[in-house]
């Protein structure tokens, strides 16, 4: 019983962290483009920070850190305990693949921002477009899964 | 000022011979610069006479790269989007514009109780870790392995983020030109950003930047970053001078040596749009670099946390089992 309560609490907390992190990553990510000031969004009370490029960059990095800690924790947890009880669903695999692409392209772009790191200019353009494109794909997939009530994982016993 | 004008006329007459001599001595230094090593420029402010030979040479050599906007400009939405049009003011040379990537700033300052006038060539500083390049959301701004940062006018959308994040606000926008015209001209983009590209094509061909070649006074010296830093310190020691650009924004590839402190110089120069300052500049990319490092080690922390949770669960289960027995 204790074990079940722990798991329900764990899933709730991880669920909230995940949603907040994805929301903030998306918002601060879009703020890397000069659009929020142009389209008056940064003029709305409390949203002025969206037009400050360094603030949104630091936030994007900060939530990137939280996302990576969270993701590594979930992956490790899955291999140590969860896989005995749960199976990743097809929609789960699709979302994992998109997130893996987003993470990989994001890490490449973070490394590019260190002093002394050079990539071919075309490669950087492609990485930027892949990163942006995957965000759109992830948002569409995510909302579709919410509407269709598709879970990431499924209990082995229900199969 | 009088002295400057008369000297300018004199120098323009003999410029050809002086430039040949200057170019030959500088190109040997530049040729030493390996394409994979950052190259830097030393600007000895005390030598500059404000003749604007560098400005003219820059315009002449780079005119092919200047914007050729299509008019009328597409109507942009929302209305607040500013139109930046310099096409009818191409002869403006007293500030940075899309058609003028280098200008001469002047300052009247006091040195040893005497009033002196200094003239200073100003252009992009070519930062070691340039925020304009690193934070461009499209990759239109790029840094070459030799440290030159340049904006690719073929893919720049003119969003001006490079200018917003530049500590000196160097890049300048021209509306009505660039790839945005072929995408969503009314809704996204606003032209192309322009700034000094350090004559990257000339350097690639083994030449020196036009401004350096044209200078009759050898105000600028080009070479590898290490060489230039050493020369700047030697010059500063010999002349009791002051250095700017070595530490600013974590280091730049444009090192100024001035006979007066840059604090004084900054007070005396005219600052504003297209007219950069000489203030101290902290490394604007430092916090991002620290966060980036933390990001690379973040997965390890997550894995350790999960392993810790697993260990405590196993331990608790073992404890429960031994209690039951």
Short mmCIF file of C-alpha atoms in Angstrom, two decimals:
data_model
loop_
_atom_site.label_atom_id
_atom_site.label_comp_id
_atom_site.label_asym_id
_atom_site.label_seq_id
_atom_site.Cartn_x
_atom_site.Cartn_y
_atom_site.Cartn_z
CA UNK A 1 0.00 0.00 0.00
CA UNK A 2 2.85 2.31 1.01
CA UNK A 3 4.55 1.45 -2.25
CA UNK A 4 1.47 2.37 -4.31
CA UNK A 5 1.02 5.73 -2.56
CA UNK A 6 4.66 6.50 -3.19
CA UNK A 7 4.26 5.69 -6.88
CA UNK A 8 1.09 7.78 -7.27
CA UNK A 9 2.86 10.76 -5.66
CA UNK A 10 5.97 10.17 -7.74
CA UNK A 11 4.00 10.07 -10.99
CA UNK A 12 2.08 13.23 -10.08
CA UNK A 13 5.23 15.17 -9.24
CA UNK A 14 7.14 13.98 -12.29
CA UNK A 15 4.10 14.75 -14.45
CA UNK A 16 3.94 18.34 -13.18
CA UNK A 17 7.70 18.86 -13.50
CA UNK A 18 7.62 17.49 -17.02
CA UNK A 19 4.72 19.69 -18.16
CA UNK A 20 6.10 22.88 -16.60
CA UNK A 21 9.57 22.17 -18.00
CA UNK A 22 8.28 21.50 -21.52
CA UNK A 23 6.10 24.65 -21.39
CA UNK A 24 8.96 26.87 -20.24
CA UNK A 25 11.40 25.32 -22.71
CA UNK A 26 8.95 25.95 -25.55
CA UNK A 27 8.18 29.51 -24.46
CA UNK A 28 11.81 30.52 -23.86
CA UNK A 29 12.80 28.68 -27.05
CA UNK A 30 10.37 30.65 -29.19
CA UNK A 31 11.61 33.80 -27.44
CA UNK A 32 15.00 33.21 -29.07
CA UNK A 33 13.36 34.55 -32.22
CA UNK A 34 12.54 38.27 -32.25
CA UNK A 35 8.78 37.76 -32.39
CA UNK A 36 7.34 38.49 -28.94
CA UNK A 37 8.11 42.21 -29.07
CA UNK A 38 7.00 42.54 -32.70
CA UNK A 39 3.66 40.93 -31.96
CA UNK A 40 2.94 42.85 -28.70
CA UNK A 41 3.13 39.71 -26.53
CA UNK A 42 6.00 41.18 -24.51
CA UNK A 43 3.84 44.29 -23.96
CA UNK A 44 1.39 42.28 -21.88
CA UNK A 45 1.74 42.81 -18.12
CA UNK A 46 4.30 40.41 -16.64
CA UNK A 47 5.60 39.23 -20.02
CA UNK A 48 8.16 41.95 -20.71
CA UNK A 49 10.95 39.47 -20.01
CA UNK A 50 10.03 37.61 -23.20
CA UNK A 51 11.70 40.35 -25.27
CA UNK A 52 14.93 40.23 -23.24
CA UNK A 53 17.14 37.83 -25.17
CA UNK A 54 19.65 37.11 -22.40
CA UNK A 55 16.88 36.45 -19.83
CA UNK A 56 15.13 33.99 -22.16
CA UNK A 57 18.47 32.37 -23.07
CA UNK A 58 19.31 31.75 -19.40
CA UNK A 59 15.78 30.44 -18.77
CA UNK A 60 16.04 28.13 -21.79
CA UNK A 61 19.33 26.78 -20.45
CA UNK A 62 17.99 26.49 -16.91
CA UNK A 63 14.93 24.50 -17.98
CA UNK A 64 17.19 22.51 -20.30
CA UNK A 65 19.17 21.47 -17.22
CA UNK A 66 15.97 20.52 -15.36
CA UNK A 67 14.76 18.60 -18.41
CA UNK A 68 18.00 16.64 -18.73
CA UNK A 69 18.12 15.81 -14.99
CA UNK A 70 14.48 14.73 -15.18
CA UNK A 71 14.93 12.70 -18.39
CA UNK A 72 18.07 10.92 -17.16
CA UNK A 73 16.25 10.15 -13.91
CA UNK A 74 13.22 8.69 -15.73
CA UNK A 75 15.36 6.63 -18.16
CA UNK A 76 17.45 5.19 -15.32
CA UNK A 77 14.33 4.57 -13.28
CA UNK A 78 12.71 2.81 -16.23
CA UNK A 79 15.59 0.42 -16.71
CA UNK A 80 15.98 -0.28 -12.98
CA UNK A 81 12.37 -0.67 -11.93
CA UNK A 82 9.56 0.47 -14.23
CA UNK A 83 10.26 -1.86 -17.18
CA UNK A 84 9.37 -4.84 -15.00
CA UNK A 85 5.85 -3.45 -14.71
CA UNK A 86 5.37 -1.16 -17.72
CA UNK A 87 5.85 -1.31 -21.46
CA UNK A 88 6.42 1.82 -23.60
CA UNK A 89 3.52 2.32 -25.99
CA UNK A 90 3.84 3.11 -29.72
CA UNK A 91 2.91 6.77 -29.09
CA UNK A 92 5.41 6.74 -26.22
CA UNK A 93 8.18 5.61 -28.59
CA UNK A 94 7.25 8.35 -31.06
CA UNK A 95 7.48 11.01 -28.34
CA UNK A 96 10.75 9.53 -27.02
CA UNK A 97 12.22 9.70 -30.55
CA UNK A 98 11.15 13.34 -31.02
CA UNK A 99 12.50 14.32 -27.59
CA UNK A 100 15.76 12.48 -28.35
CA UNK A 101 16.10 14.53 -31.55
CA UNK A 102 15.30 17.76 -29.70
CA UNK A 103 17.81 16.93 -26.97
CA UNK A 104 20.57 15.98 -29.42
CA UNK A 105 20.11 19.10 -31.58
CA UNK A 106 19.82 21.25 -28.43
CA UNK A 107 23.06 19.89 -26.99
CA UNK A 108 24.86 20.52 -30.30
CA UNK A 109 23.60 24.12 -30.25
CA UNK A 110 24.73 24.55 -26.62
CA UNK A 111 28.21 23.24 -27.48
CA UNK A 112 28.29 25.62 -30.46
CA UNK A 113 27.77 28.51 -28.03
CA UNK A 114 30.97 27.74 -26.10
CA UNK A 115 33.94 29.91 -27.05
CA UNK A 116 36.23 28.31 -29.60
CA UNK A 117 33.71 25.81 -31.00
CA UNK A 118 33.15 26.03 -34.74
CA UNK A 119 30.76 24.07 -36.90
CA UNK A 120 30.18 24.43 -40.61
CA UNK A 121 27.68 27.32 -41.06
CA UNK A 122 25.31 25.08 -43.06
CA UNK A 123 25.33 22.54 -40.23
CA UNK A 124 24.30 25.24 -37.72
CA UNK A 125 21.45 26.40 -39.97
CA UNK A 126 20.28 22.77 -40.37
CA UNK A 127 20.50 22.19 -36.58
CA UNK A 128 18.46 25.34 -35.88
CA UNK A 129 15.80 24.26 -38.35
CA UNK A 130 15.73 20.68 -37.01
CA UNK A 131 15.41 21.96 -33.42
CA UNK A 132 12.57 24.32 -34.37
CA UNK A 133 10.85 21.77 -36.62
CA UNK A 134 10.95 19.08 -33.93
CA UNK A 135 9.34 21.44 -31.41
CA UNK A 136 6.36 21.88 -33.73
CA UNK A 137 6.17 18.12 -34.36
CA UNK A 138 6.41 17.44 -30.62
CA UNK A 139 3.67 19.94 -29.78
CA UNK A 140 1.33 18.47 -32.41
CA UNK A 141 2.10 14.91 -31.28
CA UNK A 142 1.77 15.81 -27.60
CA UNK A 143 -1.62 17.49 -28.02
CA UNK A 144 -2.84 14.63 -30.21
CA UNK A 145 -1.86 12.13 -27.50
CA UNK A 146 -3.62 14.21 -24.83
CA UNK A 147 -6.82 14.37 -26.93
CA UNK A 148 -6.69 10.66 -27.79
CA UNK A 149 -5.69 9.82 -24.20
CA UNK A 150 -2.59 7.94 -25.29
CA UNK A 151 -0.23 7.16 -22.43
CA UNK A 152 3.56 6.92 -22.57
CA UNK A 153 3.56 3.56 -20.84
CA UNK A 154 1.18 0.71 -20.34
CA UNK A 155 0.91 -1.78 -17.51
CA UNK A 156 2.09 -5.24 -18.66
CA UNK A 157 -0.95 -6.76 -16.94
CA UNK A 158 -3.36 -4.86 -19.23
CA UNK A 159 -1.78 -6.28 -22.39
CA UNK B 1 41.65 70.14 -36.33
CA UNK B 2 43.43 72.47 -38.77
CA UNK B 3 46.49 70.34 -38.46
CA UNK B 4 44.44 67.29 -39.42
CA UNK B 5 42.97 68.83 -42.53
CA UNK B 6 46.23 70.08 -43.93
CA UNK B 7 47.89 66.80 -43.19
CA UNK B 8 45.01 64.96 -44.82
CA UNK B 9 45.50 66.87 -48.07
CA UNK B 10 49.19 66.20 -47.98
CA UNK B 11 48.69 62.52 -47.30
CA UNK B 12 46.08 62.03 -49.99
CA UNK B 13 48.70 63.24 -52.47
CA UNK B 14 51.28 60.73 -51.37
CA UNK B 15 48.89 57.99 -50.32
CA UNK B 16 49.73 55.58 -53.11
CA UNK B 17 53.39 55.27 -52.20
CA UNK B 18 52.68 55.10 -48.46
CA UNK B 19 50.01 52.43 -48.91
CA UNK B 20 52.29 50.23 -50.99
CA UNK B 21 54.90 50.35 -48.24
CA UNK B 22 52.33 49.79 -45.49
CA UNK B 23 50.63 46.90 -47.26
CA UNK B 24 53.85 45.05 -47.92
CA UNK B 25 54.90 45.24 -44.28
CA UNK B 26 51.50 44.21 -42.96
CA UNK B 27 50.79 41.39 -45.33
CA UNK B 28 53.75 39.43 -44.04
CA UNK B 29 52.25 39.57 -40.54
CA UNK B 30 48.84 38.57 -41.81
CA UNK B 31 50.17 35.74 -43.89
CA UNK B 32 51.65 34.22 -40.75
CA UNK B 33 48.14 33.93 -39.35
CA UNK B 34 47.08 30.34 -39.79
CA UNK B 35 43.47 30.09 -40.92
CA UNK B 36 42.71 28.04 -37.80
CA UNK B 37 44.21 30.56 -35.42
CA UNK B 38 42.28 33.67 -34.51
CA UNK B 39 43.66 36.80 -36.11
CA UNK B 40 43.48 40.13 -34.38
CA UNK B 41 44.11 43.80 -35.13
CA UNK B 42 45.97 46.31 -33.04
CA UNK B 43 44.75 49.90 -33.45
CA UNK B 44 47.21 52.49 -32.25
CA UNK B 45 44.93 55.48 -31.64
CA UNK B 46 47.85 57.90 -31.26
CA UNK B 47 48.81 57.32 -34.92
CA UNK B 48 45.37 57.98 -36.44
CA UNK B 49 45.06 61.35 -38.17
CA UNK B 50 41.41 60.95 -39.13
CA UNK B 51 42.05 61.15 -42.89
CA UNK B 52 39.27 58.60 -43.53
CA UNK B 53 41.37 56.74 -46.10
CA UNK B 54 40.29 53.54 -44.30
CA UNK B 55 36.61 54.51 -44.53
CA UNK B 56 36.89 55.22 -48.25
CA UNK B 57 38.79 51.98 -48.89
CA UNK B 58 36.21 50.00 -46.92
CA UNK B 59 33.35 51.47 -48.98
CA UNK B 60 35.18 50.89 -52.25
CA UNK B 61 36.14 47.28 -51.56
CA UNK B 62 32.86 46.22 -49.97
CA UNK B 63 30.42 48.13 -52.18
CA UNK B 64 29.50 44.90 -53.97
CA UNK B 65 28.28 43.49 -50.64
CA UNK B 66 26.10 46.51 -49.85
CA UNK B 67 22.30 46.15 -49.94
CA UNK B 68 20.35 46.79 -53.10
CA UNK B 69 16.82 47.07 -51.68
CA UNK B 70 13.64 46.59 -53.67
CA UNK B 71 11.23 49.50 -53.42
CA UNK B 72 8.52 50.05 -52.44
CA UNK B 73 9.07 48.00 -49.30
CA UNK B 74 6.41 45.42 -48.51
CA UNK B 75 3.83 46.65 -46.02
CA UNK B 76 4.79 45.13 -42.68
CA UNK B 77 2.51 44.02 -39.87
CA UNK B 78 2.07 45.06 -37.19
CA UNK B 79 2.63 48.77 -37.83
CA UNK B 80 5.22 49.08 -35.08
CA UNK B 81 7.80 47.19 -37.19
CA UNK B 82 10.38 49.84 -38.03
CA UNK B 83 11.57 50.43 -41.58
CA UNK B 84 15.32 50.93 -41.73
CA UNK B 85 16.23 52.54 -45.03
CA UNK B 86 19.74 53.83 -45.63
CA UNK B 87 19.65 53.48 -49.41
CA UNK B 88 19.15 57.23 -49.90
CA UNK B 89 21.82 58.07 -47.33
CA UNK B 90 24.65 55.94 -48.63
CA UNK B 91 27.15 58.78 -48.28
CA UNK B 92 26.75 59.02 -44.50
CA UNK B 93 30.20 58.36 -43.02
CA UNK B 94 29.91 59.77 -39.50
CA UNK B 95 28.35 56.60 -38.06
CA UNK B 96 27.85 52.91 -38.81
CA UNK B 97 25.20 52.16 -41.42
CA UNK B 98 24.51 49.21 -43.75
CA UNK B 99 26.57 51.19 -46.29
CA UNK B 100 29.34 52.27 -43.92
CA UNK B 101 30.94 49.56 -41.82
CA UNK B 102 33.76 51.70 -40.47
CA UNK B 103 33.78 55.31 -39.34
CA UNK B 104 36.07 57.71 -37.55
CA UNK B 105 35.09 58.82 -34.07
CA UNK B 106 36.76 61.90 -32.65
CA UNK B 107 37.45 63.02 -29.11
CA UNK B 108 38.98 66.11 -27.56
CA UNK B 109 40.75 65.06 -24.39
CA UNK B 110 43.38 66.35 -22.03
CA UNK B 111 46.81 64.74 -21.80
CA UNK B 112 49.60 66.09 -19.61
CA UNK B 113 47.69 69.34 -19.17
CA UNK B 114 47.30 69.87 -22.93
CA UNK B 115 44.18 69.49 -24.99
CA UNK B 116 44.60 66.99 -27.81
CA UNK B 117 42.29 65.70 -30.48
CA UNK B 118 42.17 61.97 -31.09
CA UNK B 119 40.53 60.20 -34.00
CA UNK B 120 39.56 56.56 -33.70
CA UNK B 121 38.54 54.04 -36.38
CA UNK B 122 35.41 52.22 -35.16
CA UNK B 123 33.90 49.03 -36.52
CA UNK B 124 32.90 45.57 -35.29
CA UNK B 125 35.20 44.36 -32.50
CA UNK B 126 35.11 40.74 -33.75
CA UNK B 127 34.63 39.21 -30.29
CA UNK B 128 36.37 35.94 -29.44
CA UNK B 129 32.98 34.49 -28.47
CA UNK B 130 30.63 36.74 -30.46
CA UNK B 131 27.07 36.92 -29.07
CA UNK B 132 25.79 38.09 -32.48
CA UNK B 133 26.95 34.79 -33.98
CA UNK B 134 26.14 32.50 -31.07
CA UNK B 135 22.63 33.86 -30.49
CA UNK B 136 21.46 34.32 -34.08
CA UNK B 137 18.36 32.12 -34.20
CA UNK B 138 18.98 31.08 -37.84
CA UNK B 139 22.73 30.74 -38.04
CA UNK B 140 22.92 33.65 -40.47
CA UNK B 141 25.72 35.19 -38.42
CA UNK B 142 28.78 33.00 -38.50
CA UNK B 143 32.26 32.96 -37.04
CA UNK B 144 35.11 31.72 -39.19
CA UNK B 145 37.91 29.67 -37.67
CA UNK B 146 40.24 32.65 -37.96
CA UNK B 147 37.94 34.58 -35.59
CA UNK B 148 36.17 36.75 -38.15
CA UNK B 149 32.45 37.10 -37.51
CA UNK B 150 30.25 37.94 -40.48
CA UNK B 151 26.58 38.00 -41.40
CA UNK B 152 25.45 35.96 -44.39
CA UNK B 153 23.23 38.38 -46.29
CA UNK B 154 21.72 35.48 -48.28
CA UNK B 155 19.98 33.98 -45.23
CA UNK B 156 19.70 36.86 -42.73
CA UNK B 157 16.08 37.80 -41.98
CA UNK B 158 16.93 41.16 -40.42
CA UNK B 159 15.36 40.48 -37.03
CA UNK B 160 18.10 42.61 -35.45
CA UNK B 161 18.69 40.20 -32.57
CA UNK B 162 22.43 40.37 -33.34
CA UNK B 163 22.30 44.11 -32.67
CA UNK B 164 20.25 43.69 -29.49
CA UNK B 165 22.76 41.24 -27.99
CA UNK B 166 25.90 43.03 -29.22
CA UNK B 167 27.52 44.99 -26.35
CA UNK B 168 28.42 47.75 -28.83
CA UNK B 169 25.22 47.56 -30.96
CA UNK B 170 27.27 47.31 -34.14
CA UNK B 171 25.11 45.63 -36.86
CA UNK B 172 22.80 47.90 -38.86
CA UNK B 173 19.65 46.92 -40.71
CA UNK B 174 18.48 47.63 -44.24
CA UNK B 175 14.86 46.89 -45.03
CA UNK B 176 13.67 45.63 -48.43
CA UNK B 177 16.47 43.21 -49.12
CA UNK B 178 17.11 39.54 -48.39
CA UNK B 179 15.38 36.21 -48.13
CA UNK B 180 12.45 37.49 -46.04
CA UNK B 181 11.00 38.97 -49.24
CA UNK B 182 10.55 35.41 -50.54
CA UNK B 183 8.96 34.00 -47.36
CA UNK B 184 6.45 36.12 -45.45
CA UNK B 185 7.58 39.71 -46.09
CA UNK B 186 4.68 41.29 -44.24
CA UNK B 187 4.74 39.04 -41.19
CA UNK B 188 8.30 37.89 -40.53
CA UNK B 189 11.73 39.41 -41.05
CA UNK B 190 12.66 42.95 -41.94
CA UNK B 191 15.69 42.96 -44.24
CA UNK B 192 19.32 42.12 -43.64
CA UNK B 193 21.82 43.13 -40.96
CA UNK B 194 25.19 44.50 -42.08
CA UNK B 195 28.51 45.02 -40.37
CA UNK B 196 32.27 44.78 -40.94
CA UNK B 197 33.26 41.30 -42.10
CA UNK B 198 36.96 42.08 -41.76
CA UNK B 199 37.31 41.64 -45.54
CA UNK B 200 37.15 37.87 -44.96
CA UNK B 201 37.37 37.24 -48.70
CA UNK B 202 40.55 39.31 -49.01
CA UNK B 203 42.08 37.54 -46.02
CA UNK B 204 41.18 34.17 -47.55
CA UNK B 205 43.01 35.29 -50.69
CA UNK B 206 46.10 36.17 -48.63
CA UNK B 207 45.47 39.93 -48.63
CA UNK B 208 44.90 42.26 -45.69
CA UNK B 209 41.62 44.10 -45.00
CA UNK B 210 41.13 47.17 -47.18
CA UNK B 211 41.19 49.57 -44.21
CA UNK B 212 44.61 48.33 -43.17
CA UNK B 213 46.03 48.42 -46.67
CA UNK B 214 44.81 51.97 -47.27
CA UNK B 215 46.01 53.51 -44.00
CA UNK B 216 48.93 55.86 -44.68
CA UNK B 217 49.91 55.94 -41.01
CA UNK B 218 49.97 52.21 -40.26
CA UNK B 219 47.42 52.75 -37.51
CA UNK B 220 46.36 49.11 -37.66
CA UNK B 221 48.53 46.03 -37.40
CA UNK B 222 47.15 42.60 -38.16
CA UNK B 223 48.51 39.29 -36.93
CA UNK B 224 47.76 36.29 -34.80
CA UNK B 225 45.89 36.98 -31.57
CA UNK B 226 48.91 36.17 -29.39
CA UNK B 227 51.25 38.36 -31.43
CA UNK B 228 48.84 41.27 -31.36
CA UNK B 229 48.27 41.02 -27.61
CA UNK B 230 52.03 41.02 -27.03
CA UNK B 231 52.47 44.02 -29.34
CA UNK B 232 49.62 45.87 -27.64
CA UNK B 233 51.16 45.39 -24.21
CA UNK B 234 54.60 46.41 -25.47
CA UNK B 235 53.14 49.55 -27.07
CA UNK B 236 51.15 50.37 -23.94
CA UNK B 237 54.29 49.96 -21.80
CA UNK B 238 56.41 52.13 -24.07
CA UNK B 239 53.84 54.90 -24.40
CA UNK B 240 52.19 54.69 -20.98
CA UNK B 241 49.10 53.83 -22.95
CA UNK B 242 45.82 52.10 -22.15
CA UNK B 243 44.36 48.95 -23.68
CA UNK B 244 40.75 48.29 -24.73
CA UNK B 245 39.36 45.12 -26.32
CA UNK B 246 41.60 42.54 -24.71
CA UNK B 247 39.30 41.76 -21.78
CA UNK B 248 36.05 43.39 -22.92
CA UNK B 249 33.24 40.89 -23.50
CA UNK B 250 35.64 38.11 -22.53
CA UNK B 251 38.12 39.22 -25.20
CA UNK B 252 37.88 40.62 -28.71
CA UNK B 253 40.08 40.50 -31.78
CA UNK B 254 40.31 44.29 -31.98
CA UNK B 255 42.78 45.75 -29.51
CA UNK B 256 42.94 49.51 -29.11
CA UNK B 257 45.89 51.27 -27.48
CA UNK B 258 45.16 54.84 -26.42
CA UNK B 259 47.37 57.55 -24.90
CA UNK B 260 44.52 58.48 -22.53
CA UNK B 261 42.32 56.24 -20.34
CA UNK B 262 39.30 54.82 -22.15
CA UNK B 263 37.07 56.22 -19.43
CA UNK B 264 38.13 59.71 -20.58
CA UNK B 265 37.81 58.73 -24.22
CA UNK B 266 34.33 57.36 -23.66
CA UNK B 267 33.24 60.63 -22.05
CA UNK B 268 34.61 62.66 -24.95
CA UNK B 269 33.27 60.72 -27.94
CA UNK B 270 29.84 61.22 -29.42
CA UNK B 271 27.80 58.12 -28.63
CA UNK B 272 24.40 56.94 -29.78
CA UNK B 273 22.84 55.09 -32.68
CA UNK B 274 25.59 53.73 -34.93
CA UNK B 275 28.23 55.31 -32.67
CA UNK B 276 29.62 52.70 -30.25
CA UNK B 277 30.92 53.46 -26.76
CA UNK B 278 34.22 52.66 -25.05
CA UNK B 279 32.69 51.49 -21.75
CA UNK B 280 33.96 48.44 -19.85
CA UNK B 281 32.02 45.39 -21.06
CA UNK B 282 31.53 42.24 -19.01
CA UNK B 283 31.55 38.87 -20.75
CA UNK B 284 27.93 38.60 -21.85
CA UNK B 285 28.28 34.93 -22.82
CA UNK B 286 29.89 33.86 -19.51
CA UNK B 287 26.66 32.95 -17.70
CA UNK B 288 25.43 30.98 -20.73
CA UNK B 289 28.75 29.09 -20.83
CA UNK B 290 28.43 28.20 -17.13
CA UNK B 291 24.83 27.06 -17.58
CA UNK B 292 25.88 25.14 -20.69
CA UNK B 293 28.54 23.27 -18.73
CA UNK B 294 25.96 22.47 -16.03
CA UNK B 295 23.63 21.21 -18.77
CA UNK B 296 26.22 18.75 -20.03
CA UNK B 297 26.63 17.19 -16.58
CA UNK B 298 22.91 17.34 -15.75
CA UNK B 299 22.12 13.80 -17.07
CA UNK B 300 24.68 12.32 -14.66
CA UNK B 301 22.92 14.01 -11.74
CA UNK B 302 19.55 12.63 -12.92
CA UNK B 303 20.91 9.09 -13.29
CA UNK B 304 22.49 9.23 -9.81
CA UNK B 305 19.19 10.46 -8.31
CA UNK B 306 17.28 7.54 -9.89
CA UNK B 307 19.93 5.04 -8.81
CA UNK B 308 19.72 6.45 -5.27
CA UNK B 309 15.95 6.04 -5.28
CA UNK B 310 16.31 2.45 -6.51
CA UNK B 311 18.91 1.68 -3.82
CA UNK B 312 16.71 3.06 -1.02
CA UNK B 313 13.71 1.08 -2.34
CA UNK B 314 15.72 -2.16 -2.45
CA UNK B 315 17.05 -1.44 1.03
CA UNK B 316 13.53 -0.78 2.36
CA UNK B 317 12.22 -3.98 0.75
CA UNK B 318 15.07 -5.97 2.31
CA UNK B 319 14.27 -4.37 5.67
CA UNK B 320 10.57 -5.28 5.33
CA UNK B 321 11.49 -8.87 4.41
CA UNK B 322 13.83 -9.30 7.39
CA UNK B 323 11.17 -7.80 9.75
CA UNK B 324 8.61 -10.30 8.47
CA UNK B 325 10.98 -13.23 9.15
#
